[in-house]
Amino acid sequence: GKQQYQDHKYLKAIESFQSIVFNHPGAAVVDSAQYYLGLSYFGNKEYALAGVEFNRLLLNYPSSAYAENAQFMKAVCFFEGTPRDYALDQSELQKAIRQFEEFIIDHPDSDLLPDAQAYLNKAKERLARKYYEAGIVYKRLHAYKSAKIYFQKVVDDFTNTPYGALATYEIADAAFKMHKYDEAARLFANFAVVFPKHEKVAEARRHEVEAAFRAAKVAYDNGKYSDAASRFEKFLEKYPDSKKANDARKYLEKLKQELPVASSDESQSGS
């Protein structure tokens, strides 16, 4: 059986190992046969069947010398059995993530640890992309609340993947698109601090400035002149050299003329 496996004659190897497992369950080499049966199915790209055999080894021979490898390969089977297209069902990938995490906890000194961590990172990145792309779809439909849910999922569960930073940026952009300018300015600023070397930092800084300016302008347009004046003054303190600085100064000049009247109107409406 082993020779057939090494020669990549997986179907013949499967028959040989099955014969040992089913006809000689008490043999000393049965755990070895069980393990290689799983490997043979795996080599034949029958990942679901391979996973079943590795799981049987873990259940029936937990003290086997092959148990550690079987646990690792069981996780690999879930990973390899997942469609590569992130748009398709990725439930097996979620199982793979749990299996690799359990392996890392159970075998912190294993020689397979680097491989398990590498698989785990790949699995998380693929799943992160699925949620991220779902968020992008909703964003294109202008369904920003729904988009934020998916982007937040990426940030919460897959922040260390490349999509963690992208999702963080998109959450800020969604707030901007929903005209939540104070929130957007804060989130864009946080993005630049948390991901200072990211390619979107310059863009985030520009949007931060624009959001802060728009928040002040909204206050002005709504007749909240005291609030608007305070906001424009803070804007100039924080962004004195921005492209919006001159516009902010013009609004402040207008407010100097309008503020006394506005203050009187505000006090009358308050009484």
mmCIF file of N, CA and C in Angstrom, residues 1-2 5 10-21 30-44 46 49-55 57:
data_model
loop_
_atom_site.group_PDB
_atom_site.id
_atom_site.type_symbol
_atom_site.label_atom_id
_atom_site.label_comp_id
_atom_site.label_asym_id
_atom_site.label_seq_id
_atom_site.Cartn_x
_atom_site.Cartn_y
_atom_site.Cartn_z
ATOM 1 N N GLY A 1 0.811 -1.204 0.000
ATOM 2 C CA GLY A 1 0.000 0.000 0.000
ATOM 3 C C GLY A 1 0.849 1.261 0.000
ATOM 4 N N LYS A 2 1.898 1.269 0.830
ATOM 5 C CA LYS A 2 2.758 2.446 0.896
ATOM 6 C C LYS A 2 3.451 2.702 -0.434
ATOM 7 N N TYR A 5 1.105 4.203 -2.767
ATOM 8 C CA TYR A 5 0.889 5.609 -2.409
ATOM 9 C C TYR A 5 2.048 6.467 -2.901
ATOM 10 N N TYR A 10 -3.073 6.182 -6.329
ATOM 11 C CA TYR A 10 -3.907 6.374 -5.147
ATOM 12 C C TYR A 10 -5.093 5.418 -5.070
ATOM 13 N N LEU A 11 -5.720 5.121 -6.175
ATOM 14 C CA LEU A 11 -6.873 4.218 -6.146
ATOM 15 C C LEU A 11 -6.470 2.818 -5.682
ATOM 16 N N LYS A 12 -5.335 2.331 -6.170
ATOM 17 C CA LYS A 12 -4.850 1.022 -5.732
ATOM 18 C C LYS A 12 -4.430 1.073 -4.265
ATOM 19 N N ALA A 13 -3.810 2.182 -3.866
ATOM 20 C CA ALA A 13 -3.403 2.342 -2.470
ATOM 21 C C ALA A 13 -4.625 2.339 -1.560
ATOM 22 N N ILE A 14 -5.687 2.997 -1.994
ATOM 23 C CA ILE A 14 -6.922 3.034 -1.208
ATOM 24 C C ILE A 14 -7.451 1.624 -0.980
ATOM 25 N N GLU A 15 -7.450 0.815 -2.019
ATOM 26 C CA GLU A 15 -7.921 -0.568 -1.888
ATOM 27 C C GLU A 15 -7.062 -1.347 -0.906
ATOM 28 N N SER A 16 -5.751 -1.167 -0.982
ATOM 29 C CA SER A 16 -4.835 -1.897 -0.097
ATOM 30 C C SER A 16 -5.035 -1.497 1.352
ATOM 31 N N PHE A 17 -5.115 -0.216 1.615
ATOM 32 C CA PHE A 17 -5.259 0.254 2.996
ATOM 33 C C PHE A 17 -6.644 -0.067 3.545
ATOM 34 N N GLN A 18 -7.659 -0.007 2.703
ATOM 35 C CA GLN A 18 -9.008 -0.385 3.143
ATOM 36 C C GLN A 18 -9.040 -1.847 3.573
ATOM 37 N N SER A 19 -8.331 -2.680 2.854
ATOM 38 C CA SER A 19 -8.290 -4.108 3.178
ATOM 39 C C SER A 19 -7.746 -4.332 4.580
ATOM 40 N N ILE A 20 -6.710 -3.590 4.945
ATOM 41 C CA ILE A 20 -6.123 -3.729 6.286
ATOM 42 C C ILE A 20 -7.075 -3.190 7.344
ATOM 43 N N VAL A 21 -7.615 -2.003 7.099
ATOM 44 C CA VAL A 21 -8.474 -1.343 8.088
ATOM 45 C C VAL A 21 -9.734 -2.155 8.366
ATOM 46 N N VAL A 30 -2.656 -1.037 11.964
ATOM 47 C CA VAL A 30 -3.937 -0.537 11.475
ATOM 48 C C VAL A 30 -4.014 0.984 11.542
ATOM 49 N N ASP A 31 -3.405 1.609 12.575
ATOM 50 C CA ASP A 31 -3.446 3.072 12.643
ATOM 51 C C ASP A 31 -2.646 3.689 11.499
ATOM 52 N N SER A 32 -1.530 3.030 11.158
ATOM 53 C CA SER A 32 -0.736 3.481 10.017
ATOM 54 C C SER A 32 -1.539 3.359 8.722
ATOM 55 N N ALA A 33 -2.235 2.237 8.568
ATOM 56 C CA ALA A 33 -3.060 2.028 7.382
ATOM 57 C C ALA A 33 -4.187 3.058 7.312
ATOM 58 N N GLN A 34 -4.770 3.356 8.483
ATOM 59 C CA GLN A 34 -5.843 4.352 8.535
ATOM 60 C C GLN A 34 -5.327 5.720 8.085
ATOM 61 N N TYR A 35 -4.134 6.071 8.554
ATOM 62 C CA TYR A 35 -3.548 7.363 8.205
ATOM 63 C C TYR A 35 -3.245 7.438 6.709
ATOM 64 N N TYR A 36 -2.632 6.389 6.185
ATOM 65 C CA TYR A 36 -2.283 6.398 4.766
ATOM 66 C C TYR A 36 -3.509 6.265 3.868
ATOM 67 N N LEU A 37 -4.563 5.698 4.405
ATOM 68 C CA LEU A 37 -5.818 5.672 3.660
ATOM 69 C C LEU A 37 -6.315 7.104 3.468
ATOM 70 N N GLY A 38 -6.217 7.884 4.544
ATOM 71 C CA GLY A 38 -6.584 9.299 4.447
ATOM 72 C C GLY A 38 -5.699 10.045 3.464
ATOM 73 N N LEU A 39 -4.391 9.784 3.528
ATOM 74 C CA LEU A 39 -3.462 10.439 2.603
ATOM 75 C C LEU A 39 -3.742 10.056 1.151
ATOM 76 N N SER A 40 -4.132 8.812 0.940
ATOM 77 C CA SER A 40 -4.420 8.353 -0.419
ATOM 78 C C SER A 40 -5.656 9.053 -0.982
ATOM 79 N N TYR A 41 -6.689 9.171 -0.152
ATOM 80 C CA TYR A 41 -7.862 9.925 -0.592
ATOM 81 C C TYR A 41 -7.476 11.381 -0.873
ATOM 82 N N PHE A 42 -6.634 11.930 -0.008
ATOM 83 C CA PHE A 42 -6.201 13.315 -0.179
ATOM 84 C C PHE A 42 -5.427 13.472 -1.489
ATOM 85 N N GLY A 43 -4.513 12.528 -1.746
ATOM 86 C CA GLY A 43 -3.748 12.567 -2.985
ATOM 87 C C GLY A 43 -4.629 12.470 -4.210
ATOM 88 N N ASN A 44 -5.751 11.789 -4.064
ATOM 89 C CA ASN A 44 -6.710 11.648 -5.164
ATOM 90 C C ASN A 44 -7.706 12.811 -5.207
ATOM 91 N N GLU A 46 -9.891 13.680 -3.070
ATOM 92 C CA GLU A 46 -11.196 13.385 -2.475
ATOM 93 C C GLU A 46 -11.130 13.846 -1.022
ATOM 94 N N LEU A 49 -13.660 12.598 1.828
ATOM 95 C CA LEU A 49 -13.385 11.228 2.264
ATOM 96 C C LEU A 49 -12.082 11.157 3.052
ATOM 97 N N ALA A 50 -11.100 11.932 2.638
ATOM 98 C CA ALA A 50 -9.831 11.963 3.371
ATOM 99 C C ALA A 50 -10.060 12.460 4.790
ATOM 100 N N GLY A 51 -10.864 13.518 4.921
ATOM 101 C CA GLY A 51 -11.155 14.061 6.243
ATOM 102 C C GLY A 51 -11.843 13.055 7.137
ATOM 103 N N VAL A 52 -12.729 12.255 6.557
ATOM 104 C CA VAL A 52 -13.423 11.208 7.325
ATOM 105 C C VAL A 52 -12.422 10.206 7.883
ATOM 106 N N GLU A 53 -11.466 9.799 7.064
ATOM 107 C CA GLU A 53 -10.479 8.803 7.506
ATOM 108 C C GLU A 53 -9.550 9.365 8.574
ATOM 109 N N PHE A 54 -9.133 10.609 8.433
ATOM 110 C CA PHE A 54 -8.287 11.223 9.462
ATOM 111 C C PHE A 54 -9.053 11.355 10.775
ATOM 112 N N ASN A 55 -10.331 11.676 10.665
ATOM 113 C CA ASN A 55 -11.150 11.796 11.867
ATOM 114 C C ASN A 55 -11.339 10.439 12.543
ATOM 115 N N LEU A 57 -9.208 8.024 12.555
ATOM 116 C CA LEU A 57 -7.959 7.725 13.264
ATOM 117 C C LEU A 57 -7.932 8.436 14.613
#
